[in-house]
Coordinates of C-alpha atoms and ligand atoms in Angstrom, one line a residue:
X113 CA -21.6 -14.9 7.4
X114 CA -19.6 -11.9 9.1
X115 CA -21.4 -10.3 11.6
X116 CA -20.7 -7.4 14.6
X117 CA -21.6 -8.3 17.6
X118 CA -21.8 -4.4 19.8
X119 CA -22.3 -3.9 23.1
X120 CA -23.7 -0.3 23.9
X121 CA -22.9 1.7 26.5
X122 CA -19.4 2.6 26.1
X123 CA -18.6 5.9 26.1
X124 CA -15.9 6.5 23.2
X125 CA -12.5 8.0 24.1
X126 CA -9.3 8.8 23.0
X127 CA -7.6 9.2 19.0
X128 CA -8.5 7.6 16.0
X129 CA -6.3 8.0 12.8
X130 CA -8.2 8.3 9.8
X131 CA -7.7 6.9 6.4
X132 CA -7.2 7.9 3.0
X133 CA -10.4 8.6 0.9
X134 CA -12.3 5.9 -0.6
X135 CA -14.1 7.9 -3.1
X136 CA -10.7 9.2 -4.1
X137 CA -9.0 6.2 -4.2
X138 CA -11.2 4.6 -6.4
X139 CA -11.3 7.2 -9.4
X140 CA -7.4 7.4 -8.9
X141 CA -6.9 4.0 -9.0
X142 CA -7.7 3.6 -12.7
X143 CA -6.3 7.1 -13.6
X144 CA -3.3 5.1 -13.3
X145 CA -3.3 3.7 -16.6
X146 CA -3.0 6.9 -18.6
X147 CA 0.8 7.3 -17.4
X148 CA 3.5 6.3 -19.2
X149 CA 5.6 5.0 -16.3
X150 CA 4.9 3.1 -13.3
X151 CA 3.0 5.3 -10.4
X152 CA 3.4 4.9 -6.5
X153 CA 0.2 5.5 -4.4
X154 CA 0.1 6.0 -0.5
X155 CA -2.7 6.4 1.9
X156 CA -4.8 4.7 0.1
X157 CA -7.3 2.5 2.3
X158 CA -6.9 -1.3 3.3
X159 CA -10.4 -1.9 2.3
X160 CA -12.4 -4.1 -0.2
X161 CA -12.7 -2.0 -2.9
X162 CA -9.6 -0.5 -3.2
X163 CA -8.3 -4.5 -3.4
X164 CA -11.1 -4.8 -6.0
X165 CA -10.0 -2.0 -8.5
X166 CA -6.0 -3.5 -8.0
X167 CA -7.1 -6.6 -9.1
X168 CA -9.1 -5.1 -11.8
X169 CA -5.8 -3.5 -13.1
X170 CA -4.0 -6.9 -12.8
X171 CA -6.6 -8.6 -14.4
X172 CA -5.7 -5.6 -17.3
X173 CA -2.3 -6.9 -17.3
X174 CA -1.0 -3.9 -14.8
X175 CA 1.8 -4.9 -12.5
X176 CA 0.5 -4.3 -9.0
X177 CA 3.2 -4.3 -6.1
X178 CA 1.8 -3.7 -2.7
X179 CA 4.7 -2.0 -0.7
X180 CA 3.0 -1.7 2.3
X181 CA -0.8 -2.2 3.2
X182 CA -1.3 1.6 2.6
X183 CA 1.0 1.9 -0.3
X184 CA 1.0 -0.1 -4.0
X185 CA 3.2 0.4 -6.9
X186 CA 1.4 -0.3 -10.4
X187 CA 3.1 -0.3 -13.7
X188 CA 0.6 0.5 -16.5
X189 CA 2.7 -0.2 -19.3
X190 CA 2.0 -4.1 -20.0
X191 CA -1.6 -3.1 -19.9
X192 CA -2.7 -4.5 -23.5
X193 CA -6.9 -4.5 -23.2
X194 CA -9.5 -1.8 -23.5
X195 CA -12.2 -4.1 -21.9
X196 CA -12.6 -4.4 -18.3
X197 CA -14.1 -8.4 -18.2
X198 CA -13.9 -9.2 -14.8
X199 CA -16.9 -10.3 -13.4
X200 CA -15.6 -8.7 -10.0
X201 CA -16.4 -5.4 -11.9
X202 CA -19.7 -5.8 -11.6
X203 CA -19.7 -5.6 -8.1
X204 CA -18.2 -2.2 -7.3
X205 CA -19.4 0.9 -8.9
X206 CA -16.3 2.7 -9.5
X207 CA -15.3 0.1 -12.1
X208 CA -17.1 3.2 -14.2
X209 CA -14.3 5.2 -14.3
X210 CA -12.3 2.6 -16.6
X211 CA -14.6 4.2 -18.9
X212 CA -12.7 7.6 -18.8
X213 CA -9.4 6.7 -18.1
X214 CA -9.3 3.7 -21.1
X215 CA -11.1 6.6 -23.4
X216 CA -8.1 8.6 -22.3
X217 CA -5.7 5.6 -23.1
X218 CA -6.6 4.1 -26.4
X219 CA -9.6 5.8 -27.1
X220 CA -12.0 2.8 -26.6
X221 CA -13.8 1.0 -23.2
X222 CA -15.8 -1.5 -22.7
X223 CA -17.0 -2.2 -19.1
X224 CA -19.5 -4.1 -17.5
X225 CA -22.8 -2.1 -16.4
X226 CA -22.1 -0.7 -12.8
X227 CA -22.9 -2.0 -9.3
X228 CA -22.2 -1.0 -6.0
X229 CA -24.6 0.1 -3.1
X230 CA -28.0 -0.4 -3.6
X231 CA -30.4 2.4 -2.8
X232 CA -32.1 3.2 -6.3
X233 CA -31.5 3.8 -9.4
X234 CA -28.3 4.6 -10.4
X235 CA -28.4 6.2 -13.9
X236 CA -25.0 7.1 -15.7
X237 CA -26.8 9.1 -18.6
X238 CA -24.4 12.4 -17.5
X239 CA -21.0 10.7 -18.1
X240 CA -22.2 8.9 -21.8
X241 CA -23.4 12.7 -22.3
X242 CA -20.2 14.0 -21.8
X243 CA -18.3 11.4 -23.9
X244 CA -20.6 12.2 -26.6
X245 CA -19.5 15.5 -26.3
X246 CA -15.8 14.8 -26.7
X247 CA -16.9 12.6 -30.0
X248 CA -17.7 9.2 -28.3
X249 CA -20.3 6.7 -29.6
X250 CA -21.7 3.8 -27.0
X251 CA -23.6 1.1 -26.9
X252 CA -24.9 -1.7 -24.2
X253 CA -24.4 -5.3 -25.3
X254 CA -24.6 -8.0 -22.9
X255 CA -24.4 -5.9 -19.7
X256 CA -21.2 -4.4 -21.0
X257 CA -20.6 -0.4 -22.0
X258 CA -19.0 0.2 -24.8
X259 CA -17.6 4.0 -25.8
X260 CA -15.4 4.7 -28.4
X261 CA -13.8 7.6 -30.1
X262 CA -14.2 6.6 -33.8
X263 CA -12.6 9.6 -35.2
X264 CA -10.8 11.8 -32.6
X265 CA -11.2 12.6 -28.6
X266 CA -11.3 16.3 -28.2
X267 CA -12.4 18.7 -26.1
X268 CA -15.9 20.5 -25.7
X269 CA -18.2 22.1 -23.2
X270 CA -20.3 19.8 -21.3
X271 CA -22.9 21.3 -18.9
X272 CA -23.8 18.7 -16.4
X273 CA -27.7 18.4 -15.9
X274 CA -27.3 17.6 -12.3
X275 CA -24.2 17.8 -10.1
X276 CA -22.8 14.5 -10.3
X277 CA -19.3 13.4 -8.5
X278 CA -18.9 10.3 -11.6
X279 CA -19.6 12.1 -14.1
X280 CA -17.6 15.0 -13.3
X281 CA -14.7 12.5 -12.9
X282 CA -15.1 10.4 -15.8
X283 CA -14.9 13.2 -18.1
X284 CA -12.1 14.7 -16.1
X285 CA -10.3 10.9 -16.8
X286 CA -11.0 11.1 -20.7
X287 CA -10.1 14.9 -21.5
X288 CA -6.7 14.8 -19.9
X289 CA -5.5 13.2 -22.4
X290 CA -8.1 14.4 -25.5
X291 CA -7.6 17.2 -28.4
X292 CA -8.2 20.3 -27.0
X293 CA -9.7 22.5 -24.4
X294 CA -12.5 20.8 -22.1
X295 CA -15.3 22.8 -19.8
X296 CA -17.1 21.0 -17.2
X297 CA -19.9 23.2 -16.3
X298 CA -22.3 22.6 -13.2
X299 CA -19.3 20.0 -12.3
X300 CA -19.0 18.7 -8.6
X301 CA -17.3 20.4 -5.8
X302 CA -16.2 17.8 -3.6
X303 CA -13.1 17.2 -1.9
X304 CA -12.3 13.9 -4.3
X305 CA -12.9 15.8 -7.9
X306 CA -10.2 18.4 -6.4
X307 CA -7.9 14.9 -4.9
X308 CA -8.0 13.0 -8.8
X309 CA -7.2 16.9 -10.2
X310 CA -3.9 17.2 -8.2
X311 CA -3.3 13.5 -9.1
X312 CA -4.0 13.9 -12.7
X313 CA -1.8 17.7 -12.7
X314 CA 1.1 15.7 -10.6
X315 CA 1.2 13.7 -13.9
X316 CA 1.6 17.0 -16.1
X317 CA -2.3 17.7 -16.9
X318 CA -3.9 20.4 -17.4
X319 CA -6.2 20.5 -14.8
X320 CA -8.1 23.8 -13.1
X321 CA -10.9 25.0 -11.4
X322 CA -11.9 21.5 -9.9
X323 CA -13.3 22.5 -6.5
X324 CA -15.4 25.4 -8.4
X325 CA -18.4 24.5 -10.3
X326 CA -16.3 25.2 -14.0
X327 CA -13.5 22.7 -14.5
X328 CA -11.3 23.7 -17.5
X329 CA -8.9 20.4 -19.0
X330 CA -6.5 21.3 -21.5
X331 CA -5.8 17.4 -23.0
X332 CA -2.2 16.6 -23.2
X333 CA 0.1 14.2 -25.7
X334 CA 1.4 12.3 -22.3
X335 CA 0.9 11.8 -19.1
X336 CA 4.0 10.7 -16.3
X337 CA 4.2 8.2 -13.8
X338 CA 4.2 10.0 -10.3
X339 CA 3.9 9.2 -6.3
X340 CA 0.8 10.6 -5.1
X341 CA -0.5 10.6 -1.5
X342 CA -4.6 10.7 -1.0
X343 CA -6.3 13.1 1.1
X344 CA -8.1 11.8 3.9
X345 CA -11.2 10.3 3.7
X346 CA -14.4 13.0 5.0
X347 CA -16.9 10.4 5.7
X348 CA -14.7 8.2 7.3
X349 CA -14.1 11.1 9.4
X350 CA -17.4 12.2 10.1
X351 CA -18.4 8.8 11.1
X352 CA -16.2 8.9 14.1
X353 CA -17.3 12.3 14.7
X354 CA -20.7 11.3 15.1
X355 CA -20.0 8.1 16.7
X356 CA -18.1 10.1 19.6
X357 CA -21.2 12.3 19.6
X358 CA -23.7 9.7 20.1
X359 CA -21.6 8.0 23.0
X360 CA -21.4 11.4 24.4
X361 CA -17.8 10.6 24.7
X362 CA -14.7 12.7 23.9
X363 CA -12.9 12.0 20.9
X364 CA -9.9 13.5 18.6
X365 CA -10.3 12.5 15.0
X366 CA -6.6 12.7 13.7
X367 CA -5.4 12.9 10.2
X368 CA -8.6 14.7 8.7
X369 CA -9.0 18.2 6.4
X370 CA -11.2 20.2 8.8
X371 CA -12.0 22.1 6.1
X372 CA -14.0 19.4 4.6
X373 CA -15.1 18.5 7.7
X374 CA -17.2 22.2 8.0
X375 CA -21.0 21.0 7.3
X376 CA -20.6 18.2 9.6
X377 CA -19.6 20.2 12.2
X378 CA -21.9 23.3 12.0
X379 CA -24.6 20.5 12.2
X380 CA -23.2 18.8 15.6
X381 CA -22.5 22.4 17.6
X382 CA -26.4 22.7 16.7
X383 CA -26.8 19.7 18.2
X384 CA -25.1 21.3 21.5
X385 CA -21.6 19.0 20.8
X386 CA -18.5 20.7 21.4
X387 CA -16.4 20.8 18.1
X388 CA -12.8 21.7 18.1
X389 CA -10.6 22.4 14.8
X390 CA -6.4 21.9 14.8
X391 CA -4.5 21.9 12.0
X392 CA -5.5 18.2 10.7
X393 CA -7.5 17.3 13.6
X394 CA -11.0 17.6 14.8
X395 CA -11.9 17.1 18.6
X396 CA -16.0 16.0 19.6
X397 CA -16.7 16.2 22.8
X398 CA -20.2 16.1 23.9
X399 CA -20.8 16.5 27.7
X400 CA -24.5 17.7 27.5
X401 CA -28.1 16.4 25.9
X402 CA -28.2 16.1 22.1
X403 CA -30.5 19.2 20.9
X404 CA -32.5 18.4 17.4
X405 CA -31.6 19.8 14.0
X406 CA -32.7 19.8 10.6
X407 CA -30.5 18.1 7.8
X408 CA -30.5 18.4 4.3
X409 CA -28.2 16.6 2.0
X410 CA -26.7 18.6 -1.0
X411 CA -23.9 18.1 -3.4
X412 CA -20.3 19.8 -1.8
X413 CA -19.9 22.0 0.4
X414 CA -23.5 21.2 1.6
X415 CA -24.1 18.2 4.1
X416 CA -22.7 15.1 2.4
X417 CA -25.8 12.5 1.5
X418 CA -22.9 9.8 2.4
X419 CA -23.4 11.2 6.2
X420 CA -27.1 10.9 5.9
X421 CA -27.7 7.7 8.1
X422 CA -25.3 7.8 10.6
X423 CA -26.8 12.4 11.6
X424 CA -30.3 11.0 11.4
X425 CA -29.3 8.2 13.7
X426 CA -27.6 10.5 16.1
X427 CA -30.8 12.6 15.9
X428 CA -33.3 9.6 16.8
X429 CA -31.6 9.8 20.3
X430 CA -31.7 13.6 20.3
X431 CA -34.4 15.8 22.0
X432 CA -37.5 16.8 20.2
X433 CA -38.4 16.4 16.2
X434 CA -35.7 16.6 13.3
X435 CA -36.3 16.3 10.2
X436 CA -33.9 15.0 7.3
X437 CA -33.9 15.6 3.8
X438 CA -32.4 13.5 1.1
X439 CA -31.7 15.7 -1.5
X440 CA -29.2 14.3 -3.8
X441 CA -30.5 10.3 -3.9
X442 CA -34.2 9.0 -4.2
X443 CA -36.1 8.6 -1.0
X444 CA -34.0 4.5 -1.2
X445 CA -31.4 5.9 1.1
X446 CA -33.6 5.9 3.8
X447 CA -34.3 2.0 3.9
X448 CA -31.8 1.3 6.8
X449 CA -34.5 3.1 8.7
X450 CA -36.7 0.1 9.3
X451 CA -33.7 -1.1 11.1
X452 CA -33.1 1.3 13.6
X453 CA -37.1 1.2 14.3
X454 CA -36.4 -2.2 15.2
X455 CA -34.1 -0.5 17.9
X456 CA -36.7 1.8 19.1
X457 CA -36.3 4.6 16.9
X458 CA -39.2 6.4 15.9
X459 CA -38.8 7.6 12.0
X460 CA -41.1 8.3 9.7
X461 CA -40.4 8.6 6.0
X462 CA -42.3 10.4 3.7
X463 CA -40.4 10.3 0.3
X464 CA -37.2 12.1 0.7
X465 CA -37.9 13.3 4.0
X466 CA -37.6 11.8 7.2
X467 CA -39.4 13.1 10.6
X468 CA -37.0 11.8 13.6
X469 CA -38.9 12.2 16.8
X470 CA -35.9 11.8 19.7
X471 CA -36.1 8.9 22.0
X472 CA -34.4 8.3 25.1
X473 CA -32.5 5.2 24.5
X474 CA -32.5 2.5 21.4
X475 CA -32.2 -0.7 22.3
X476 CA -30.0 -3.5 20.9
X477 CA -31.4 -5.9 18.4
X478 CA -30.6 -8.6 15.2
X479 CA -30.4 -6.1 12.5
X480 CA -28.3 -5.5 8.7
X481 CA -26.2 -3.5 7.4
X482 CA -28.5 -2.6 4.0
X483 CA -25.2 -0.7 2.2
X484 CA -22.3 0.9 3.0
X485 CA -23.2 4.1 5.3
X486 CA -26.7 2.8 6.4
X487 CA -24.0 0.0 8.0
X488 CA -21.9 2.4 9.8
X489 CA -24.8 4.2 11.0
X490 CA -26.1 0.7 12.6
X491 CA -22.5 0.3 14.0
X492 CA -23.1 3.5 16.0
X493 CA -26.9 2.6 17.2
X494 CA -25.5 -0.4 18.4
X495 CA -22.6 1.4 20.5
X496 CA -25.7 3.8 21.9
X497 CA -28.1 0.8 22.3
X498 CA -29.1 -0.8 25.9
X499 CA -28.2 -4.3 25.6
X500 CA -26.5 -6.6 22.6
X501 CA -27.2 -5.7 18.5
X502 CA -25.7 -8.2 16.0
X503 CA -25.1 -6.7 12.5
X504 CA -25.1 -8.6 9.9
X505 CA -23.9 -8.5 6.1
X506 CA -20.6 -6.3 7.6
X507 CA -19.2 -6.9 3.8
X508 CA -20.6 -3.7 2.8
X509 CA -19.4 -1.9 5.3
X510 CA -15.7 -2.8 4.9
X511 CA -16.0 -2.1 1.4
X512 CA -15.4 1.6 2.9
X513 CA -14.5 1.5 6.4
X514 CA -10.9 0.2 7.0
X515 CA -10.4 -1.7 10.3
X516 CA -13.4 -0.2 11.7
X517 CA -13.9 -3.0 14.8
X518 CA -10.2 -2.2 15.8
X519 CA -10.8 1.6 15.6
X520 CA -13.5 1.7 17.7
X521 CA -12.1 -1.4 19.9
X522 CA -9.1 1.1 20.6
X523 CA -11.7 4.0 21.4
X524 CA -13.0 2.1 24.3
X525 CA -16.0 0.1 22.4
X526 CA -17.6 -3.4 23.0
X527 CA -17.4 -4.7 19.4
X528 CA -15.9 -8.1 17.8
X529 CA -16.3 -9.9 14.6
X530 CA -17.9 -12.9 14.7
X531 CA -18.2 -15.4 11.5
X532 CA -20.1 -18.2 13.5
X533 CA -23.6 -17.3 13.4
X534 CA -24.5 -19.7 15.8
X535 CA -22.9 -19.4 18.8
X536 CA -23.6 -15.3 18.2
X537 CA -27.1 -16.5 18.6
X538 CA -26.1 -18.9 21.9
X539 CA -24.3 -15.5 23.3
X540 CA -27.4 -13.1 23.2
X541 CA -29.0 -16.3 24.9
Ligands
EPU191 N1 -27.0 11.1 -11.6 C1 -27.7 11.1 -12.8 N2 -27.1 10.8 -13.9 C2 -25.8 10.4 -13.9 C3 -25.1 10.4 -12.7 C4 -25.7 10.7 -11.6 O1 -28.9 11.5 -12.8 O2 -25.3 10.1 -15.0 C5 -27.7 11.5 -10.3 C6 -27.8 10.3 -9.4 O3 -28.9 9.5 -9.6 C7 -27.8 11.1 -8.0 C8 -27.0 12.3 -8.3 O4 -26.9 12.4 -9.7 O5 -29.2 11.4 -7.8 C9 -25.6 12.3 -7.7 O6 -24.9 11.1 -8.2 P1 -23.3 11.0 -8.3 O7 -23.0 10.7 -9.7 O8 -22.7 12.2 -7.7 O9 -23.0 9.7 -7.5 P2 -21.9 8.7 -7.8 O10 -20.7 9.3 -8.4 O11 -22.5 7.5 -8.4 C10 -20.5 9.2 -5.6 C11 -20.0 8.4 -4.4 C12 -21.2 8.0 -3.5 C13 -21.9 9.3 -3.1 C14 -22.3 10.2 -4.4 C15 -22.8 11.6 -4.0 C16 -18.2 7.1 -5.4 C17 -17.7 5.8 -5.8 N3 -19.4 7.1 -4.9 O12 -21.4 8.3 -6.3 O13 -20.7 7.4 -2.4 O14 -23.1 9.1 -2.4 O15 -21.1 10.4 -5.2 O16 -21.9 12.3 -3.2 O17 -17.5 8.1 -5.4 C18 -20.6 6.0 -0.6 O18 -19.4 6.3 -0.5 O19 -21.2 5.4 0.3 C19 -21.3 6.4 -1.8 C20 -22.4 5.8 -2.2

């Protein structure tokens, strides 16, 4: 099994380039097959899911070139299915917006149920709302979606119940391409919805609003191959941010929107760290003790719930009491804590909130990576800890975080991969 093995102590310093945007990536990935013509996408991230959903399209009958590790060619054309039977699909979450694109395609999907991180349930009652709107039926056989337009895709209003970034994608992916005027009302804000807009307007949709809370889609007859670049990736971003926070170091995040970057950093210069904007880089520098804040998550442009673990670790070493509220998940995404208590932290969850009373120092310890983010924010408790931390189950994390060892390697960390448990074990003595 992979594991980290992390050092703490180092202060980070130095540049770190960031990467394209996962949570773009993977909703623009499959958008792909309602061109006509083959597409080229660049920036996308080297990491695990993006290979996933390429092999998906493959597996479709797609013709995937990778030109470069940051840049693949697909041809859509051969693509003669409207089932997505990949067992791999199971695995990744995003395999959900086949749904949209084949709806948009041929006018029929069947997926397998969803999967992805684990921390609660996960309902998708918001997208099969909106297809119902646009003249879908569905049904769930054997762990696989189906949704078809019997009679006609076409456009309709569709007021999301809650603000939900699938949802607001999926229905994006099938209406570019129905009858007919579509309006997402209540739709999601983030920087992704307005990334898979540009894609799909590159392409000659009919795409506005996205980034506002009404998305109008006028459907069009065809949609064009194009070459597309993806924004950068926030969390990714705000990761490092916070890493170079915790490590009181002094670090330039390069290649980033600091637009996007805007709740994340009103929340550090709380905290008393030194946050500078340039044009597409942000630089942390944090020369003095961490201050508490409060957190709550909220849907764009509030304080993403994907940065949730890695502020309230930054807060456990803060001075005096935070407290963090989840907001947009179920009280789940605070599991990882249990991990950082074995580190020293004291947290206390009550439901969706968490009361962090600041330590002065965690200390290094055998702990997991419980999903995606709660990893990264382990990654940076173990560059803060006194003392060795070995992480384990590292695959969820580089299902988002592209050459994240190197990266911090470069920034002046102690960290290595290790796949031999054992002599991990011998190491730490
Ligand atoms: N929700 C419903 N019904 C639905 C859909 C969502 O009630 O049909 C609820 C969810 O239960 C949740 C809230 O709406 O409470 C928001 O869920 P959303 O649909 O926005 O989440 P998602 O699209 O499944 C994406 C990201 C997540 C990120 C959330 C929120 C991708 C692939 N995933 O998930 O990212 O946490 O938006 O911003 O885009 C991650 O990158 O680590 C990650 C988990």
């Amino acid at each position: 099994m992979e594991k980290y093995v992390i050092k703490g102590g180092c202060r980070l310093t130095g540049e770190v380039n960031i990467s394209g945007a996962k949570n773009a990536a993977v909703a623009i990935i499959p958008a792909v097959i309602l061109a006509d013509s083959p597409c080229r996408l660049e920036n996308l991230p080297d990491i695990s899911d993006v290979k996933t959903l390429t092999y998906i399209l493959e597996s479709m009958g797609a013709k995937v070139e990778y030109l470069d590790r940051h840049t693949v060619e697909i041809d859509p054309r051969p693509v003669d299915t409207d089932t997505v039977s990949d067992q791999v699909a199971r695995r990744i979450r995003a395999s959900y917006y086949f749904l949209g694109a084949l709806l948009g395609r041929c006018r029929r999907a069947v997926v397998p149920m969803p999967g992805g991180c684990n921390f609660g349930i996960r309902p998708i009652d918001q997208h099969l709302k909106g297809f119902s709107a646009l003249g879908c039926d569905y049904s769930l056989d054997n762990g696989m979606i189906a949704v078809s337009a019997p009679r006609d895709l076409h456009g309709a209003s569709v007021y999301m119940d809650v603000v939900t970034v699938g949802a607001t994608m999926n229905i994006m992916l099938a209406a570019a391409k129905a009858r007919g005027l579509t309006i997402i009302e209540n739709a999601a804000r983030e920087p992704h919805i307005v990334d898979l807009a540009n894609f799909l307007n590159t392409m000659g949709a009919d795409v506005r609003g996205a980034g506002t809370d009404t998305i109008k889609i006028h459907g069009v007859q065809k949609l064009r191959g194009v070459t597309y670049s993806i924004i950068p990736d926030q969390i990714e971003a705000g990761t490092y941010m916070v890493a170079a926070a915790a490590t009181h170091g002094d670090v330039t995040v390069k290649n980033v929107t600091p637009k996007h970057l805007e709740s994340i950093s009103a929340k550090l210069v709380e905290m008393g760290v030194t946050v500078e904007e340039g044009d597409d880089t942000v630089r942390v520098v944090c020369d003095r003790p961490l201050r508490k804040c409060n957190v709550k998550t909220m849907p764009h442009p509030g304080f993403p719930t994907d940065m949730q673990p890695q502020i309230t670790t930054l807060l456990s070493i803060a001075h005096g009491t935070s407290m963090v509220n989840e907001s947009v998940w179920e009280s789940n995404r605070f599991k990882y804590v249990d991990e950082l208590r074995r580190m020293g932290a004291q947290i206390t969850v009550d439901g969706k909130v968490a009361i962090v009373e600041g330590v002065d120092h965690l200390k290094g310890a055998p702990v997991r990576a419980l999903d995606l983010r709660a990893g990264a924010a382990m990654v940076i408790a173990g560059l803060v800890a006194e003392g060795t931390t070995v992480l384990e189950d590292v695959k969820y994390i580089e299902r988002g975080y592209e050459n994240i060892v190197e990266k911090l390697v470069d920034l002046g960390a102690d960290i290595y991969r290790s796949q031999e448990p054992d002599q991990v074990m011998d190491k730490i003595g």
